[in-house]
Amino acid sequence: AQTVTQSQPEMSVQEAETVTLSCTYDTSENNYYLFWYKQPPSRQMILVIRQEAYKQQNATENRFSVNFQKAAKSFSLKISDSQLGDTAMYFCAFMKPLTQGGSEKLVFGKGTKLTVNP
Amino acid sequence: NAGVTQTPKFQVLKTGQSMTLQCAQDMNHEYMSWYRQDPGMGLRLIHYSVGAGITDQGEVPNGYNVSRSTTEDFPLRLLSAAPSQTSVYFCASSHGLAGGREQYFGPGTRLTVT
């Protein structure tokens, strides 16, 4: 079974600075997806960024980027120019898709609580 | 589109009571799932469905039932509520490959069992 580990329960960063959240995972699969989800105090789960394992290029979405190291099974999230609205819980998640013999279900890490300070 | 809707938003039950958490999506997604979120535990999969008439168990299925008679609806039934089922419950749906594997989450239901 796949497992996802987020080793930083809490982090803080000053507004406008850069922060990196860590995620490692354990799998014997070759084709899979990795995600970062954000959960602000409103409780809504919001997709931040996704990475397909067969793509070597790291995914980027505006101020959010990932460092995907497939051999090391590492998937960190970098937030640049941090904003107050980035304050939230961040969850790393793994998926083996249905088309690869999986089930589309997400396996989540326990989350990192990020606070952006003014 | 309303996206993924869940009712109720909050619920208090007594031990032994039963209830159904409702989940509906209007995006014609074939894949739907239920997660529970407990402090310090992240989200854990309860049950999921890859299409109407097809359901399967996730990581923590005990005490819950599901059915999927239509593409739109995926209710979660608590058969006999226990304090250990106090949690926040999220329903999610996705279009699989056609939707880039993105799962859309409902707003959640906070359930307290006393």
Coordinates of C-alpha atoms in Angstrom, one line a residue:
Chain A
A1 CA 0.0 0.0 0.0
Q2 CA 1.1 3.5 -0.7
T3 CA 2.0 5.9 2.1
V4 CA 2.5 9.6 2.1
T5 CA 4.6 11.4 4.7
Q6 CA 4.7 15.1 5.5
S7 CA 7.4 15.6 8.1
Q8 CA 6.6 19.2 8.9
P9 CA 3.4 19.5 11.0
E10 CA 3.7 23.3 11.1
M11 CA 5.6 26.0 9.3
S12 CA 5.6 29.8 9.2
V13 CA 6.9 32.3 6.7
Q14 CA 7.0 36.1 6.4
E15 CA 4.8 37.7 3.7
A16 CA 6.6 38.0 0.3
E17 CA 9.2 35.3 1.2
T18 CA 9.6 31.8 -0.2
V19 CA 8.7 28.6 1.7
T20 CA 9.1 24.9 0.8
L21 CA 6.9 22.2 2.1
S22 CA 8.2 18.6 2.1
C23 CA 6.5 15.4 1.1
T24 CA 7.8 11.9 0.6
Y25 CA 5.9 8.8 -0.5
D26 CA 6.4 5.1 -0.8
T27 CA 5.2 3.1 -3.8
S28 CA 6.4 0.4 -6.1
E29 CA 4.3 1.8 -9.0
N30 CA 5.9 3.5 -12.0
N31 CA 2.9 5.5 -13.3
Y32 CA 1.0 7.7 -10.8
Y33 CA -0.1 11.2 -10.0
L34 CA 0.9 13.5 -7.1
F35 CA -1.0 16.4 -5.8
W36 CA -0.9 19.3 -3.4
Y37 CA -4.2 20.4 -1.9
K38 CA -4.8 23.5 0.1
Q39 CA -7.4 23.7 2.9
P40 CA -7.9 27.2 4.3
P41 CA -9.9 27.9 7.4
S42 CA -13.1 27.7 5.4
R43 CA -12.4 23.9 5.2
Q44 CA -12.8 23.8 1.4
M45 CA -10.3 21.5 -0.3
I46 CA -8.6 23.2 -3.2
L47 CA -6.2 21.7 -5.7
V48 CA -3.0 23.7 -5.9
I49 CA -0.9 21.7 -8.3
R50 CA -0.6 18.2 -9.8
Q51 CA 2.3 16.2 -11.2
E52 CA 2.2 13.2 -13.5
A53 CA 5.0 10.8 -12.6
Y54 CA 6.0 10.0 -16.2
K55 CA 6.6 13.7 -16.8
Q56 CA 10.2 14.8 -15.9
Q57 CA 9.4 18.5 -16.0
N58 CA 8.3 19.9 -12.7
A59 CA 4.8 21.4 -12.6
T60 CA 4.3 25.1 -12.0
E61 CA 1.2 27.1 -11.3
N62 CA 1.9 30.8 -10.9
R63 CA 3.6 31.2 -7.5
F64 CA 3.5 27.5 -6.8
S65 CA 6.0 25.0 -8.1
V66 CA 7.1 21.5 -7.2
N67 CA 10.4 19.7 -7.0
F68 CA 9.6 16.2 -8.1
Q69 CA 12.4 13.7 -7.5
K70 CA 11.0 10.3 -8.7
A71 CA 14.0 8.2 -7.7
A72 CA 14.0 9.7 -4.2
K73 CA 10.2 9.6 -4.0
S74 CA 10.1 13.2 -3.0
F75 CA 7.5 15.8 -4.0
S76 CA 8.1 19.2 -2.3
L77 CA 6.0 22.3 -2.9
K78 CA 7.6 25.7 -3.2
I79 CA 5.5 28.8 -2.6
S80 CA 7.1 32.0 -3.8
D81 CA 6.1 35.6 -2.8
S82 CA 4.0 34.2 0.0
Q83 CA 0.7 36.0 0.6
L84 CA -1.6 36.2 3.7
G85 CA -4.2 34.2 1.7
D86 CA -1.7 31.3 1.5
T87 CA -2.3 30.6 5.2
A88 CA -3.9 27.1 5.2
M89 CA -3.3 23.4 5.8
Y90 CA -1.5 21.8 2.8
F91 CA -1.9 18.2 2.0
C92 CA 0.2 16.1 -0.3
A93 CA -1.6 13.2 -2.0
F94 CA -0.8 10.2 -4.1
M95 CA -3.0 8.5 -6.8
K96 CA -2.7 5.5 -8.9
P97 CA -5.2 6.1 -11.7
L98 CA -7.9 3.7 -12.9
T99 CA -6.2 3.4 -16.3
Q100 CA -3.1 2.1 -14.7
G101 CA -4.9 -0.6 -12.7
G102 CA -5.6 1.7 -9.8
S103 CA -8.8 3.2 -8.6
E104 CA -8.5 7.0 -8.7
K105 CA -8.5 7.1 -4.9
L106 CA -6.3 9.6 -3.1
V107 CA -3.9 8.7 -0.3
F108 CA -3.2 11.8 1.8
G109 CA -0.4 12.8 4.0
K110 CA -1.3 14.2 7.5
G111 CA -0.8 17.8 6.4
T112 CA 1.4 20.8 7.1
K113 CA -0.1 23.9 8.7
L114 CA 1.3 27.0 7.0
T115 CA 1.0 30.4 8.6
V116 CA 2.0 33.5 6.6
N117 CA 2.9 36.4 8.9
P118 CA 2.5 40.0 7.9
Chain B
N1 CA -22.8 24.3 -12.1
A2 CA -23.2 23.8 -8.4
G3 CA -20.2 21.5 -8.3
V4 CA -20.2 19.0 -5.4
T5 CA -22.9 19.6 -2.8
Q6 CA -23.2 18.0 0.6
T7 CA -26.0 18.1 3.2
P8 CA -26.2 18.7 6.0
K9 CA -23.3 21.0 6.9
F10 CA -23.5 20.1 10.6
Q11 CA -25.1 17.2 12.4
V12 CA -25.3 16.0 16.0
L13 CA -26.3 12.4 16.6
K14 CA -26.7 10.2 19.7
T15 CA -24.8 6.9 19.9
G16 CA -26.8 4.2 18.1
Q17 CA -28.7 6.6 15.8
S18 CA -28.5 6.2 12.0
M19 CA -28.4 8.8 9.3
T20 CA -27.5 9.5 5.7
L21 CA -25.0 12.1 4.5
Q22 CA -26.0 13.3 1.1
C23 CA -23.6 14.0 -1.7
A24 CA -24.5 15.2 -5.2
Q25 CA -22.6 16.4 -8.2
D26 CA -23.8 18.0 -11.5
M27 CA -20.6 17.6 -13.5
N28 CA -21.4 14.1 -14.9
H29 CA -18.4 12.7 -13.1
E30 CA -18.1 9.0 -13.0
Y31 CA -15.8 8.7 -10.0
M32 CA -17.1 9.7 -6.5
S33 CA -15.7 9.1 -3.1
W34 CA -16.1 9.7 0.6
Y35 CA -13.3 10.8 3.0
R36 CA -13.2 11.5 6.7
Q37 CA -10.9 14.0 8.2
D38 CA -9.7 13.7 11.8
P39 CA -7.3 16.0 13.6
G40 CA -3.7 15.0 12.8
M41 CA -4.8 12.2 10.5
G42 CA -5.2 13.9 7.1
L43 CA -8.1 12.6 5.0
R44 CA -8.8 8.9 4.8
L45 CA -10.9 7.1 2.2
I46 CA -14.1 5.5 3.4
H47 CA -15.8 4.2 0.2
Y48 CA -15.6 5.0 -3.4
S49 CA -17.4 4.4 -6.7
V50 CA -16.1 4.3 -10.3
G51 CA -19.6 4.5 -11.8
A52 CA -23.3 4.0 -11.2
G53 CA -23.9 0.6 -9.6
I54 CA -20.2 0.1 -8.7
T55 CA -18.9 0.7 -5.2
D56 CA -15.9 -0.5 -3.2
Q57 CA -14.3 -0.1 0.2
G58 CA -11.6 2.3 1.1
E59 CA -9.2 2.4 4.1
V60 CA -11.8 2.9 6.9
P61 CA -15.2 1.4 5.7
N62 CA -16.4 -0.1 8.9
G63 CA -19.7 1.3 10.2
Y64 CA -20.6 2.9 6.8
N65 CA -22.6 1.9 3.8
V66 CA -22.9 3.4 0.3
S67 CA -24.8 2.9 -2.8
R68 CA -24.6 4.5 -6.3
S69 CA -27.9 4.2 -8.1
T70 CA -27.3 7.3 -10.3
T71 CA -24.3 9.1 -11.6
E72 CA -25.2 12.3 -9.7
D73 CA -25.7 10.9 -6.1
F74 CA -23.5 9.1 -3.7
P75 CA -25.0 8.9 -0.2
L76 CA -23.1 7.7 2.9
R77 CA -25.1 5.9 5.5
L78 CA -24.1 5.5 9.1
L79 CA -25.8 2.4 10.4
S80 CA -25.4 2.9 14.1
A81 CA -23.4 6.0 15.1
A82 CA -20.5 5.7 17.5
P83 CA -18.4 8.5 19.1
S84 CA -15.5 7.3 17.0
Q85 CA -17.4 8.5 13.9
T86 CA -17.2 12.1 15.1
S87 CA -15.3 13.7 12.2
V88 CA -15.6 16.0 9.2
Y89 CA -16.8 14.1 6.1
F90 CA -15.9 15.1 2.6
C91 CA -17.4 13.9 -0.7
A92 CA -15.4 14.2 -3.8
S93 CA -15.9 13.6 -7.5
S94 CA -13.7 13.5 -10.6
H95 CA -13.9 12.9 -14.4
G96 CA -10.7 10.8 -14.2
L97 CA -8.3 11.2 -17.1
A98 CA -10.7 13.5 -19.0
G99 CA -10.5 16.0 -16.1
G100 CA -6.8 15.8 -15.5
R101 CA -7.4 13.5 -12.5
E102 CA -8.5 16.5 -10.4
Q103 CA -11.0 15.6 -7.6
Y104 CA -13.5 18.2 -6.7
F105 CA -14.5 18.3 -3.0
G106 CA -17.7 19.3 -1.4
P107 CA -17.8 21.7 1.5
G108 CA -17.8 19.0 4.1
T109 CA -20.2 17.8 6.9
R110 CA -19.1 18.1 10.5
L111 CA -20.6 15.2 12.4
T112 CA -20.6 14.9 16.2
V113 CA -21.7 11.7 17.9
T114 CA -22.4 12.0 21.6

